[in-house]
Every structure is written in structure tokens, then in C-alpha cells.
mmCIF file of C-alpha atoms in Angstrom:
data_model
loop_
_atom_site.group_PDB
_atom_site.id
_atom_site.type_symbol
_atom_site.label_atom_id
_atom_site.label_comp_id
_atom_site.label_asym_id
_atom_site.label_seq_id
_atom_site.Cartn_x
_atom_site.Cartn_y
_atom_site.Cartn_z
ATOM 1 C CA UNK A 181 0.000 0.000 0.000
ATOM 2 C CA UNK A 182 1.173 3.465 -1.012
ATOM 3 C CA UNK A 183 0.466 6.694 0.784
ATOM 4 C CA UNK A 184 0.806 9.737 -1.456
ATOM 5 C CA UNK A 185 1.044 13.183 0.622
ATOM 6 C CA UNK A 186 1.084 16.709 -1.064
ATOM 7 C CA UNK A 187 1.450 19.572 -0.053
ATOM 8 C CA UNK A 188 -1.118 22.996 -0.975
ATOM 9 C CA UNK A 189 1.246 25.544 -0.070
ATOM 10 C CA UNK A 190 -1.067 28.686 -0.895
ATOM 11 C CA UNK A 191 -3.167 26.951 1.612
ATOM 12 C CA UNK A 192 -0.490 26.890 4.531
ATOM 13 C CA UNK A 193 1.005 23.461 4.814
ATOM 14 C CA UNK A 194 -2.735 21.213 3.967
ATOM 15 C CA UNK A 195 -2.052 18.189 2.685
ATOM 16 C CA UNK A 196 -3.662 15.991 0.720
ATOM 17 C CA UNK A 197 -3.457 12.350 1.020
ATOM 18 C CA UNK A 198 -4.484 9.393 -0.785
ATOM 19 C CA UNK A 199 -3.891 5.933 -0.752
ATOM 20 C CA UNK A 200 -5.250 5.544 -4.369
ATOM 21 C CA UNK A 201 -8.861 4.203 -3.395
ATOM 22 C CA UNK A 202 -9.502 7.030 -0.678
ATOM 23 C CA UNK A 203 -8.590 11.383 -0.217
ATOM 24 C CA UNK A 204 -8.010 12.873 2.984
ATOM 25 C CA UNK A 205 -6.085 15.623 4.751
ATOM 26 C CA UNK A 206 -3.174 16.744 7.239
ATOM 27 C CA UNK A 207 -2.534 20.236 7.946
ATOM 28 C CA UNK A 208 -0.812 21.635 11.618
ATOM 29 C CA UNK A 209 -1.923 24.074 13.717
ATOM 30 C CA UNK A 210 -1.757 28.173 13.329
ATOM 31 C CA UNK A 211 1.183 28.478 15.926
ATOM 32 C CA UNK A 212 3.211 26.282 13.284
ATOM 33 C CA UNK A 213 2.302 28.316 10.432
ATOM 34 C CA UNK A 214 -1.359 26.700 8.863
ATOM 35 C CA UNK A 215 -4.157 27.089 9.144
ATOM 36 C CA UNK A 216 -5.065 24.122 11.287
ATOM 37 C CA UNK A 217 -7.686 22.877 8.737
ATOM 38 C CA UNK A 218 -7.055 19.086 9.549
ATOM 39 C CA UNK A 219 -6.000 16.882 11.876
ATOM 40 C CA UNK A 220 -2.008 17.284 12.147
ATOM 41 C CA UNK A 221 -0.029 13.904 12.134
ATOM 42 C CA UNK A 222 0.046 13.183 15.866
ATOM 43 C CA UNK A 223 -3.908 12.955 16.061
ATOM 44 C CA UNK A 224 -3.783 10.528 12.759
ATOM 45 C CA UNK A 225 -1.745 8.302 14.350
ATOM 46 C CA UNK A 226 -3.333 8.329 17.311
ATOM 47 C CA UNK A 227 -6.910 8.051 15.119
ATOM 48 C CA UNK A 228 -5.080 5.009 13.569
ATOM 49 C CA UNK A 229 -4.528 3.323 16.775
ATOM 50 C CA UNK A 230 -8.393 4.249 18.170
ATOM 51 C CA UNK A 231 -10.058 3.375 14.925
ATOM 52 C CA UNK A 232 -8.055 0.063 14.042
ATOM 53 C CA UNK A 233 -8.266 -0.988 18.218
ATOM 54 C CA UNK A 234 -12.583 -0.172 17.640
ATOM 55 C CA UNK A 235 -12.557 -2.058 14.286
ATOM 56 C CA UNK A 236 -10.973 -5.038 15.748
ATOM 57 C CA UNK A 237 -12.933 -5.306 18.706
ATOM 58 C CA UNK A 238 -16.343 -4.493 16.644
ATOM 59 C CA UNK A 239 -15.844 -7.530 14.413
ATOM 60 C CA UNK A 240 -14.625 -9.743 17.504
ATOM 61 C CA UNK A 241 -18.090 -8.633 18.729
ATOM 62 C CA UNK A 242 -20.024 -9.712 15.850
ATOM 63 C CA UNK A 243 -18.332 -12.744 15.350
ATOM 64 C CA UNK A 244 -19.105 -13.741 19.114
ATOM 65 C CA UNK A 245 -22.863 -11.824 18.762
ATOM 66 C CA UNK A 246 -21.977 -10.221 21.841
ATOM 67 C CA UNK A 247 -24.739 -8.206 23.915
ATOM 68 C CA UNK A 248 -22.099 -4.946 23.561
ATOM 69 C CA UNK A 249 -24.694 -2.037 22.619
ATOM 70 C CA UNK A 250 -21.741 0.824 22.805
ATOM 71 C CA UNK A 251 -18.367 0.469 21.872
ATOM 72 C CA UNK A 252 -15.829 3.547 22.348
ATOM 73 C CA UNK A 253 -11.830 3.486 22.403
ATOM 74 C CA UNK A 254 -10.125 7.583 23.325
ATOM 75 C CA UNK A 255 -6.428 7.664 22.718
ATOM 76 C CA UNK A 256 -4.445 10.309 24.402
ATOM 77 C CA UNK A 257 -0.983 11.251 23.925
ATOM 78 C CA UNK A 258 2.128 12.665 26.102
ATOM 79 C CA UNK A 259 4.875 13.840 23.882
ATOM 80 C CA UNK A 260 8.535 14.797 25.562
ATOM 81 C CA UNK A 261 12.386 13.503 25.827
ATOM 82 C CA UNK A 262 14.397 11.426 28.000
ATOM 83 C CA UNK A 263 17.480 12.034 29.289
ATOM 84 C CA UNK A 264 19.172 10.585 26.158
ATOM 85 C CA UNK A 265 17.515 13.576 24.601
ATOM 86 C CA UNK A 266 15.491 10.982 22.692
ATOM 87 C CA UNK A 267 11.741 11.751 21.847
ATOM 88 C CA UNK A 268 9.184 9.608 24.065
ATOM 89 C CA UNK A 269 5.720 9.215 22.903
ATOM 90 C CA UNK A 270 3.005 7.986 25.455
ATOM 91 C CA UNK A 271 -0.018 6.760 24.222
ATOM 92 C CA UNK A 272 -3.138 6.244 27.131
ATOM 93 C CA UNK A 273 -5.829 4.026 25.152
ATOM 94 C CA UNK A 274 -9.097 3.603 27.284
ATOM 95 C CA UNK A 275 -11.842 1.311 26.176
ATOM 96 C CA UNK A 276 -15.602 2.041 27.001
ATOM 97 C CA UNK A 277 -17.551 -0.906 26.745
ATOM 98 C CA UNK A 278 -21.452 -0.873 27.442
ATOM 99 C CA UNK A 279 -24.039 -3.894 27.425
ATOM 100 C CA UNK A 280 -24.800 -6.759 29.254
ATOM 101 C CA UNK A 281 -21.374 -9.052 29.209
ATOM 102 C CA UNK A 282 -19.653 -10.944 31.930
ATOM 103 C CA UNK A 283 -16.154 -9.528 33.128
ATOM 104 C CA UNK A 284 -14.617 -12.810 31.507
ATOM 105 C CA UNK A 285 -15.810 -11.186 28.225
ATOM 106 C CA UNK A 286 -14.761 -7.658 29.222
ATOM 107 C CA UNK A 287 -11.350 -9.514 29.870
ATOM 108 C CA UNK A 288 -11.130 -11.303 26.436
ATOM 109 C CA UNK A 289 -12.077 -8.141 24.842
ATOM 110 C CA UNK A 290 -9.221 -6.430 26.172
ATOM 111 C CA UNK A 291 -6.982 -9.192 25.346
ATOM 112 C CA UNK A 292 -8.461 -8.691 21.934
ATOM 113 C CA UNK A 293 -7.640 -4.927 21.732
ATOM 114 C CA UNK A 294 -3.861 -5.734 21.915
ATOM 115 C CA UNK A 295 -4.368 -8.054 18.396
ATOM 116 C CA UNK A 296 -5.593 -5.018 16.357
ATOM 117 C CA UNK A 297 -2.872 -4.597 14.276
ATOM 118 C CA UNK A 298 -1.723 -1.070 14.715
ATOM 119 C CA UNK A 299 -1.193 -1.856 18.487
ATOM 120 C CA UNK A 300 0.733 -4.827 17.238
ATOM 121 C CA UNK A 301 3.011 -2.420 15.019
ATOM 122 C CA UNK A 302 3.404 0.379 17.280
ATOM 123 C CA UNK A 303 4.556 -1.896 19.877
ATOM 124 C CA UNK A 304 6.820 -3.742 17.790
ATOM 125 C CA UNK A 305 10.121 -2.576 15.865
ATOM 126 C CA UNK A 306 9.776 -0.039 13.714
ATOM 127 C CA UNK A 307 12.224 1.158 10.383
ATOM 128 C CA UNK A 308 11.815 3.760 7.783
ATOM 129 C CA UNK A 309 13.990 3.863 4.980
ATOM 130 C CA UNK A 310 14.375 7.593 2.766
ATOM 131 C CA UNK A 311 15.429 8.022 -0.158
ATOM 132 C CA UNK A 312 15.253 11.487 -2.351
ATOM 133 C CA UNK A 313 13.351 11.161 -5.129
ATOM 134 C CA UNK A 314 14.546 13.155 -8.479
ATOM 135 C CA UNK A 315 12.261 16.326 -9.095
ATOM 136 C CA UNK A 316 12.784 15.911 -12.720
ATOM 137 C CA UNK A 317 11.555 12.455 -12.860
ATOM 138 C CA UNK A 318 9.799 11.527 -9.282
ATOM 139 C CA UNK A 319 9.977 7.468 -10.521
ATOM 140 C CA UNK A 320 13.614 7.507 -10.302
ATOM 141 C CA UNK A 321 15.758 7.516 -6.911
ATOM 142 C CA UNK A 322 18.959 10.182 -6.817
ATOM 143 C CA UNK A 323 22.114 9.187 -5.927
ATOM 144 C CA UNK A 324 23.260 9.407 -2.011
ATOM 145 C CA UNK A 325 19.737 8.716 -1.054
ATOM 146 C CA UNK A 326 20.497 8.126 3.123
ATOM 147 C CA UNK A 327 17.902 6.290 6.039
ATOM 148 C CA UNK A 328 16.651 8.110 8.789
#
């Protein structure tokens, strides 16, 4: 899957996204120069982990026809550094389930919540390889292209 960003620069930094079947937005807030007409990238990541962790749980729910009649999953997020100077990211998920189920379900459904699969990649090992594109022709990789 390929996620194309680009940027409207008359419009501050809004971005456009698509991942060929689908068109949505980033932008970042006035006090970073924008106009703060989307969510910024923090709050889609976070959205990723709330929506995939709600997802998951929804079609463990239907699966099971479980008596759940509200589902809701908040993410918050701490940002800051450690001593290494290295950037620390907390993320505080909290599950609201309502309907009539046992705890042993409400216990399975939290065991459940750790399967979704962003959970699964944001607590595993991450790597992100760069490489410059050339602005001539964006298909071909330049020379010296370095990882992050």
C-alpha cells in the first residue's frame, strides 16, 4: 500500500493524502504556520490506533454476537524527551464498553484490543527507509539517497 502526501502551499502546509482508493487531509496548527484545517499527524496516528483498536474489537463482537450495545476506544498522547535527549511518545488508550457481558468477556475483549494490528506495530520494531526522489523524474531515486 502506497500513501501519497502533497502539499497545498497557498493553503499553509494542507495536505492531501491518498492511498489511491480514498482522499483525505493533514494540515498543523496556526502556531506552526497553517491554518489548522485538519487533523495534524500526531492525532492521525493516534486516530489510527483508536479506529483500528474499535474495528478489531467491533468484528470480535459480531463474530461472538456479543450483547455490547456501545463500543468507544479515546487515545491520548504525552509527547517529551528522556534524558538521552530521545523523543518519548506515550499513548493512554481507554476502552468504554457498554451492554450486558460478563467480566470474563470484558477480559477477552481487552486481550483482543492488543491483536488489532496497529497496536501490534506500534509496539513492535519499527524502520523507515528515505530516499530522495529526483524532481525531474519523481519514478527515479537520486544518488546518495540516506535512512533516517
Amino acid at each position: 500500500m502506497t500513501i501519497e502526501a502533497t502539499l497545498h502551499r497557498a493553503n499553509g502546509a494542507l495536505t492531501t493524502l491518498s492511498n489511491g482508493r480514498h482522499v483525505w487531509n493533514a494540515d498543523v496548527d496556526r502556531t506552526a504556520g497553517s491554518l489548522d484545517r485538519a487533523p495534524d499527524p500526531h492525532d492521525l496516528l493516534d486516530a489510527a490506533l483508536a479506529s483500528c483498536t474499535t474495528l478489531t474489537l467491533e468484528l470480535y463482537i459480531r463474530r461472538r454476537q456479543m450483547a455490547v450495545t456501545d463500543l468507544r476506544v479515546t487515545v491520548d498522547r504525552v509527547e517529551g524527551k528522556n534524558e538521552q535527549g530521545q523523543v518519548t511518545y506515550h499513548m493512554l488508550r481507554r476502552i468504554s464498553i457498554e451492554g450486558p457481558i460478563t467480566d470474563a468477556e470484558r477480559s477477552r475483549l481487552m486481550e483482543i484490543a492488543d491483536k488489532c494490528p496497529i497496536h501490534k506495530l506500534l509496539t513492535g520494531q519499527i524502520s523507515i527507509q528515505s530516499e530522495m526522489m529526483s524532481s525531474s523524474h519523481p519514478e527515479e531515486k537520486t544518488q546518495g539517497a540516506g535512512n533516517e
